[in-house]
Amino acid sequence: MKVLCDVIAVDVTCFSGRAYFWAPELVGVVFFNGAEAEQGRYYDVIIEDADSYNLYGRTEDYAE
């Protein structure tokens, strides 16, 4: 899924953003892990989990 990176976490491997089809005022967020990311850029994120509002995933190049 294409995700626009909005926030970079302190540990610099966890990021959050929104899916390309979500408006900024919606509640849901996509949290994802990646080797690196920049605010304002789109990333292809593999979704691995979800809860009532949020999606969780990783970029293809991220290795735990």
Coordinates of C-alpha atoms in Angstrom, one line a residue:
M1 CA 0.0 0.0 0.0
K2 CA 1.3 3.5 -0.8
V3 CA 1.8 5.5 2.4
L4 CA 2.7 9.1 2.8
C5 CA 5.2 9.5 5.7
D6 CA 4.1 12.2 8.2
V7 CA 6.0 11.5 11.4
I8 CA 9.5 10.0 12.1
A9 CA 9.8 8.4 15.6
V10 CA 12.7 9.0 17.9
D11 CA 14.3 5.6 17.2
V12 CA 14.3 6.4 13.5
T13 CA 13.0 3.0 12.4
C14 CA 9.3 3.5 13.2
F15 CA 7.3 5.9 11.1
S16 CA 3.7 6.9 10.7
G17 CA 1.7 8.2 7.9
R18 CA -1.5 7.8 6.0
A19 CA -2.6 5.7 3.1
Y20 CA -2.9 7.5 -0.2
F21 CA -6.7 7.3 -0.1
W22 CA -7.1 8.7 3.5
A23 CA -7.8 12.3 4.1
P24 CA -5.7 14.1 6.8
E25 CA -8.7 14.6 9.1
L26 CA -9.4 10.8 9.3
V27 CA -8.6 9.0 12.6
G28 CA -6.6 6.1 11.2
V29 CA -2.8 6.0 10.9
V30 CA -0.4 3.6 9.2
F31 CA 2.5 2.8 11.5
F32 CA 5.4 1.2 9.7
N33 CA 9.0 0.2 10.2
G34 CA 11.6 0.9 7.6
A35 CA 15.4 1.2 7.1
E36 CA 14.8 5.0 6.5
A37 CA 12.1 7.4 5.5
E38 CA 11.6 11.1 4.9
Q39 CA 8.6 13.2 5.7
G40 CA 6.5 14.0 2.7
R41 CA 7.6 11.0 0.6
Y42 CA 5.5 8.0 -0.3
Y43 CA 6.6 4.4 0.5
D44 CA 5.3 1.0 -0.4
V45 CA 4.3 -0.6 2.9
I46 CA 3.4 -4.2 3.4
I47 CA 0.5 -4.3 5.9
E48 CA 1.0 -7.0 8.5
D49 CA -1.6 -6.1 11.2
A50 CA -4.6 -3.9 12.0
D51 CA -6.8 -2.7 14.8
S52 CA -10.0 -0.7 14.9
Y53 CA -8.4 2.4 13.5
N54 CA -4.8 1.8 12.5
L55 CA -2.7 -0.3 10.2
Y56 CA 0.8 -1.7 11.0
G57 CA 3.4 -2.8 8.5
R58 CA 6.9 -2.5 7.2
T59 CA 8.8 -1.5 4.0
E60 CA 10.1 -4.3 1.9
D61 CA 13.7 -3.4 2.8
Y62 CA 13.2 -3.5 6.6
A63 CA 14.7 -6.5 8.3
E64 CA 14.1 -7.0 12.0

